[in-house]
Amino acid sequence: MTQNDSESLDEALNCCSSNQFERALAIADQHLSSGPSDEIATQAHRIRGHALMGMGQLDEAIDETNLALQANPNDVETLAFRSLMYRRQGDIDAAERDSGRALEIDPENIQAIGEVAIVALINQDYDRVIDLSTSIIDSNEDALDQMRADAYSWRAQAYLMLGDTSQAASDINMAIRIWPDNSSVYRVIRSDMHMAGDSPSDALDDIEMALTRDQTNPDLLFRKGRTLGALGQYEDAVRFISD
């Protein structure tokens, strides 16, 4: 792969990150039309997958990852990415196969570790979640703050389910501190912890903060109604749950 190829594909990835999906598709298609090497074909199809997923075309995105894996069956990033998409489709068995395969190929790959951790959380394998999350948290890789924050949130949920509420609270607070831009997601998790600890007023504070960023989110509205009910504010609770 030449430097120009790399820079152009990096540009396509940046387009995906900024929701410029049509532009990302155009760049990937340009590479695919010129008889690319297997390495370029793998990356271009994976980028097409990212763009199509961003456009809500999940089946088509999976088709692209299948093409990427035809060019390179052992591409760890593509396997981890396809695992993510299978999870979103609810096919946890397929996600577990892909993420496990990716981790088998490269046991140090952070994306693969993260995918296996999420699948383990879904499968209620909490000890494994803690082990994998801790390996991400302790990693020395640069530019890893977002993944590290997520790892704290996964570990927090695992500790909560295992009854260690103190460690769970410490971990979710760390997630919020590391990645404030994702704090709404982490505050929802923390609100569940407050509810489990019989502190609905603290849970309500977190839900209110999350709602400032997403005022019409039905899950948040339901959670607010549920929390108001726990506080005895039944009329308001019914209104929010109805919304």
Tab-separated table of N, CA, C and O in Angstrom, residues 149-216:
chain	number	residue	atom	x	y	z
A	149	ALA	N	-12.478	4.650	28.615
A	149	ALA	CA	-13.691	5.065	29.323
A	149	ALA	C	-14.783	4.008	29.182
A	149	ALA	O	-15.470	3.669	30.161
A	150	ASP	N	-14.952	3.483	27.983
A	150	ASP	CA	-15.933	2.412	27.783
A	150	ASP	C	-15.596	1.198	28.640
A	150	ASP	O	-16.487	0.558	29.216
A	151	ALA	N	-14.304	0.888	28.707
A	151	ALA	CA	-13.884	-0.270	29.507
A	151	ALA	C	-14.243	-0.074	30.981
A	151	ALA	O	-14.686	-1.008	31.651
A	152	TYR	N	-14.074	1.152	31.481
A	152	TYR	CA	-14.495	1.432	32.857
A	152	TYR	C	-16.002	1.214	33.008
A	152	TYR	O	-16.466	0.691	34.031
A	153	SER	N	-16.772	1.613	31.987
A	153	SER	CA	-18.229	1.452	32.089
A	153	SER	C	-18.628	-0.019	32.042
A	153	SER	O	-19.546	-0.438	32.760
A	154	TRP	N	-17.960	-0.829	31.210
A	154	TRP	CA	-18.264	-2.269	31.169
A	154	TRP	C	-17.919	-2.910	32.506
A	154	TRP	O	-18.691	-3.717	33.023
A	155	ARG	N	-16.754	-2.528	33.023
A	155	ARG	CA	-16.326	-3.129	34.287
A	155	ARG	C	-17.263	-2.705	35.418
A	155	ARG	O	-17.569	-3.497	36.308
A	156	ALA	N	-17.731	-1.461	35.355
A	156	ALA	CA	-18.668	-0.979	36.371
A	156	ALA	C	-19.945	-1.820	36.373
A	156	ALA	O	-20.452	-2.210	37.436
A	157	GLN	N	-20.466	-2.113	35.181
A	157	GLN	CA	-21.690	-2.911	35.094
A	157	GLN	C	-21.466	-4.334	35.611
A	157	GLN	O	-22.338	-4.917	36.259
A	158	ALA	N	-20.279	-4.876	35.322
A	158	ALA	CA	-19.973	-6.220	35.809
A	158	ALA	C	-19.874	-6.238	37.333
A	158	ALA	O	-20.429	-7.123	37.998
A	159	TYR	N	-19.173	-5.238	37.898
A	159	TYR	CA	-19.058	-5.177	39.352
A	159	TYR	C	-20.432	-5.001	40.004
A	159	TYR	O	-20.715	-5.590	41.053
A	160	LEU	N	-21.288	-4.193	39.370
A	160	LEU	CA	-22.629	-3.993	39.924
A	160	LEU	C	-23.388	-5.312	39.990
A	160	LEU	O	-24.018	-5.629	41.001
A	161	MET	N	-23.315	-6.077	38.906
A	161	MET	CA	-24.039	-7.347	38.876
A	161	MET	C	-23.458	-8.353	39.860
A	161	MET	O	-24.157	-9.265	40.321
A	162	LEU	N	-22.173	-8.183	40.196
A	162	LEU	CA	-21.542	-9.083	41.167
A	162	LEU	C	-21.699	-8.583	42.602
A	162	LEU	O	-21.192	-9.203	43.538
A	163	GLY	N	-22.385	-7.429	42.757
A	163	GLY	CA	-22.672	-6.920	44.091
A	163	GLY	C	-21.647	-5.982	44.673
A	163	GLY	O	-21.791	-5.547	45.825
A	164	ASP	N	-20.609	-5.619	43.901
A	164	ASP	CA	-19.580	-4.703	44.402
A	164	ASP	C	-19.953	-3.280	43.980
A	164	ASP	O	-19.420	-2.736	43.003
A	165	THR	N	-20.887	-2.673	44.703
A	165	THR	CA	-21.407	-1.367	44.306
A	165	THR	C	-20.374	-0.253	44.455
A	165	THR	O	-20.395	0.714	43.699
A	166	SER	N	-19.481	-0.385	45.405
A	166	SER	CA	-18.458	0.640	45.617
A	166	SER	C	-17.513	0.724	44.412
A	166	SER	O	-17.232	1.806	43.894
A	167	GLN	N	-17.015	-0.432	43.973
A	167	GLN	CA	-16.124	-0.447	42.809
A	167	GLN	C	-16.877	-0.043	41.557
A	167	GLN	O	-16.335	0.636	40.679
A	168	ALA	N	-18.138	-0.455	41.440
A	168	ALA	CA	-18.952	-0.077	40.276
A	168	ALA	C	-19.082	1.438	40.192
A	168	ALA	O	-18.922	2.025	39.113
A	169	ALA	N	-19.362	2.084	41.319
A	169	ALA	CA	-19.509	3.540	41.343
A	169	ALA	C	-18.193	4.228	40.990
A	169	ALA	O	-18.162	5.207	40.238
A	170	SER	N	-17.100	3.711	41.528
A	170	SER	CA	-15.786	4.287	41.236
A	170	SER	C	-15.479	4.209	39.738
A	170	SER	O	-14.992	5.174	39.139
A	171	ASP	N	-15.787	3.070	39.133
A	171	ASP	CA	-15.487	2.878	37.713
A	171	ASP	C	-16.350	3.759	36.826
A	171	ASP	O	-15.854	4.356	35.853
A	172	ILE	N	-17.647	3.871	37.102
A	172	ILE	CA	-18.497	4.678	36.229
A	172	ILE	C	-18.164	6.158	36.374
A	172	ILE	O	-18.237	6.917	35.399
A	173	ASN	N	-17.767	6.577	37.559
A	173	ASN	CA	-17.325	7.968	37.730
A	173	ASN	C	-16.059	8.235	36.936
A	173	ASN	O	-15.891	9.322	36.361
A	174	MET	N	-15.183	7.251	36.875
A	174	MET	CA	-13.961	7.401	36.086
A	174	MET	C	-14.287	7.490	34.600
A	174	MET	O	-13.678	8.278	33.869
A	175	ALA	N	-15.257	6.707	34.142
A	175	ALA	CA	-15.667	6.771	32.738
A	175	ALA	C	-16.161	8.166	32.386
A	175	ALA	O	-15.803	8.727	31.341
A	176	ILE	N	-16.978	8.740	33.251
A	176	ILE	CA	-17.515	10.082	33.018
A	176	ILE	C	-16.379	11.106	32.970
A	176	ILE	O	-16.371	12.026	32.143
A	177	ARG	N	-15.399	10.945	33.840
A	177	ARG	CA	-14.278	11.883	33.912
A	177	ARG	C	-13.400	11.791	32.664
A	177	ARG	O	-12.951	12.812	32.124
A	178	ILE	N	-13.153	10.586	32.171
A	178	ILE	CA	-12.255	10.400	31.036
A	178	ILE	C	-12.878	10.865	29.723
A	178	ILE	O	-12.214	11.476	28.880
A	179	TRP	N	-14.173	10.579	29.540
A	179	TRP	CA	-14.814	10.886	28.255
A	179	TRP	C	-16.117	11.643	28.503
A	179	TRP	O	-17.206	11.084	28.387
A	180	PRO	N	-16.025	12.942	28.831
A	180	PRO	CA	-17.223	13.728	29.149
A	180	PRO	C	-18.230	13.781	28.006
A	180	PRO	O	-19.439	13.879	28.260
A	181	ASP	N	-17.751	13.706	26.763
A	181	ASP	CA	-18.667	13.781	25.624
A	181	ASP	C	-19.646	12.609	25.590
A	181	ASP	O	-20.695	12.697	24.954
A	182	ASN	N	-19.287	11.519	26.251
A	182	ASN	CA	-20.168	10.348	26.292
A	182	ASN	C	-20.829	10.208	27.658
A	182	ASN	O	-21.354	9.147	27.992
A	183	SER	N	-20.820	11.297	28.405
A	183	SER	CA	-21.277	11.216	29.787
A	183	SER	C	-22.758	10.865	29.899
A	183	SER	O	-23.182	10.265	30.893
A	184	SER	N	-23.561	11.206	28.878
A	184	SER	CA	-24.984	10.870	28.944
A	184	SER	C	-25.181	9.363	29.055
A	184	SER	O	-26.008	8.882	29.840
A	185	VAL	N	-24.423	8.619	28.248
A	185	VAL	CA	-24.519	7.148	28.293
A	185	VAL	C	-24.094	6.634	29.663
A	185	VAL	O	-24.765	5.779	30.267
A	186	TYR	N	-22.990	7.166	30.164
A	186	TYR	CA	-22.482	6.686	31.443
A	186	TYR	C	-23.397	7.099	32.605
A	186	TYR	O	-23.541	6.363	33.583
A	187	ARG	N	-24.021	8.268	32.484
A	187	ARG	CA	-24.936	8.705	33.543
A	187	ARG	C	-26.171	7.803	33.620
A	187	ARG	O	-26.722	7.590	34.706
A	188	VAL	N	-26.615	7.290	32.476
A	188	VAL	CA	-27.730	6.350	32.493
A	188	VAL	C	-27.341	5.097	33.269
A	188	VAL	O	-28.120	4.581	34.081
A	189	ILE	N	-26.119	4.622	33.039
A	189	ILE	CA	-25.639	3.456	33.789
A	189	ILE	C	-25.569	3.785	35.276
A	189	ILE	O	-25.984	2.992	36.130
A	190	ARG	N	-25.071	4.984	35.583
A	190	ARG	CA	-24.961	5.367	36.989
A	190	ARG	C	-26.339	5.515	37.628
A	190	ARG	O	-26.523	5.218	38.813
A	191	SER	N	-27.323	5.973	36.832
A	191	SER	CA	-28.681	6.087	37.385
A	191	SER	C	-29.218	4.709	37.787
A	191	SER	O	-29.916	4.578	38.800
A	192	ASP	N	-28.891	3.685	36.998
A	192	ASP	CA	-29.299	2.318	37.366
A	192	ASP	C	-28.641	1.895	38.673
A	192	ASP	O	-29.255	1.201	39.497
A	193	MET	N	-27.386	2.316	38.851
A	193	MET	CA	-26.698	1.991	40.104
A	193	MET	C	-27.372	2.676	41.286
A	193	MET	O	-27.554	2.083	42.353
A	194	HIS	N	-27.767	3.946	41.095
A	194	HIS	CA	-28.449	4.658	42.167
A	194	HIS	C	-29.792	3.991	42.497
A	194	HIS	O	-30.157	3.874	43.669
A	195	MET	N	-30.509	3.552	41.467
A	195	MET	CA	-31.786	2.884	41.703
A	195	MET	C	-31.571	1.577	42.462
A	195	MET	O	-32.330	1.241	43.372
A	196	ALA	N	-30.522	0.849	42.063
A	196	ALA	CA	-30.220	-0.404	42.764
A	196	ALA	C	-29.840	-0.151	44.223
A	196	ALA	O	-30.073	-0.984	45.097
A	197	GLY	N	-29.258	1.026	44.478
A	197	GLY	CA	-28.882	1.394	45.840
A	197	GLY	C	-29.953	2.165	46.572
A	197	GLY	O	-29.678	2.771	47.622
A	198	ASP	N	-31.175	2.161	46.017
A	198	ASP	CA	-32.321	2.832	46.642
A	198	ASP	C	-32.062	4.323	46.830
A	198	ASP	O	-32.373	4.904	47.886
A	199	SER	N	-31.503	4.955	45.785
A	199	SER	CA	-31.280	6.409	45.805
A	199	SER	C	-31.904	7.033	44.556
A	199	SER	O	-31.196	7.533	43.671
A	200	PRO	N	-33.246	7.015	44.467
A	200	PRO	CA	-33.887	7.521	43.248
A	200	PRO	C	-33.646	8.998	42.985
A	200	PRO	O	-33.639	9.430	41.825
A	201	SER	N	-33.439	9.797	44.033
A	201	SER	CA	-33.181	11.224	43.795
A	201	SER	C	-31.860	11.421	43.067
A	201	SER	O	-31.749	12.273	42.167
A	202	ASP	N	-30.828	10.643	43.425
A	202	ASP	CA	-29.551	10.711	42.715
A	202	ASP	C	-29.704	10.182	41.288
A	202	ASP	O	-29.106	10.713	40.342
A	203	ALA	N	-30.509	9.138	41.126
A	203	ALA	CA	-30.766	8.605	39.788
A	203	ALA	C	-31.437	9.660	38.924
A	203	ALA	O	-31.099	9.824	37.742
A	204	LEU	N	-32.381	10.382	39.496
A	204	LEU	CA	-33.086	11.421	38.746
A	204	LEU	C	-32.133	12.520	38.294
A	204	LEU	O	-32.236	13.028	37.169
A	205	ASP	N	-31.180	12.885	39.143
A	205	ASP	CA	-30.200	13.905	38.762
A	205	ASP	C	-29.430	13.470	37.518
A	205	ASP	O	-29.207	14.274	36.595
A	206	ASP	N	-29.011	12.209	37.477
A	206	ASP	CA	-28.261	11.719	36.318
A	206	ASP	C	-29.136	11.683	35.066
A	206	ASP	O	-28.690	12.036	33.967
A	207	ILE	N	-30.380	11.253	35.216
A	207	ILE	CA	-31.274	11.189	34.054
A	207	ILE	C	-31.553	12.589	33.521
A	207	ILE	O	-31.593	12.815	32.306
A	208	GLU	N	-31.747	13.548	34.430
A	208	GLU	CA	-31.973	14.933	34.001
A	208	GLU	C	-30.778	15.462	33.206
A	208	GLU	O	-30.945	16.142	32.189
A	209	MET	N	-29.570	15.138	33.665
A	209	MET	CA	-28.372	15.570	32.942
A	209	MET	C	-28.318	14.934	31.560
A	209	MET	O	-27.976	15.588	30.569
A	210	ALA	N	-28.666	13.656	31.477
A	210	ALA	CA	-28.667	12.976	30.184
A	210	ALA	C	-29.705	13.580	29.254
A	210	ALA	O	-29.480	13.726	28.043
A	211	LEU	N	-30.846	13.976	29.805
A	211	LEU	CA	-31.917	14.547	28.984
A	211	LEU	C	-31.566	15.928	28.427
A	211	LEU	O	-32.149	16.350	27.429
A	212	THR	N	-30.626	16.607	29.044
A	212	THR	CA	-30.234	17.909	28.492
A	212	THR	C	-29.587	17.762	27.123
A	212	THR	O	-29.609	18.691	26.322
A	213	ARG	N	-29.048	16.580	26.845
A	213	ARG	CA	-28.421	16.331	25.546
A	213	ARG	C	-29.355	15.642	24.562
A	213	ARG	O	-29.117	15.675	23.361
A	214	ASP	N	-30.383	14.989	25.086
A	214	ASP	CA	-31.286	14.235	24.212
A	214	ASP	C	-32.685	14.281	24.827
A	214	ASP	O	-33.124	13.340	25.484
A	215	GLN	N	-33.380	15.385	24.584
A	215	GLN	CA	-34.603	15.674	25.323
A	215	GLN	C	-35.784	14.792	24.930
A	215	GLN	O	-36.771	14.725	25.669
A	216	THR	N	-35.727	14.145	23.777
A	216	THR	CA	-36.866	13.341	23.317
A	216	THR	C	-36.565	11.842	23.318
A	216	THR	O	-37.348	11.064	22.778
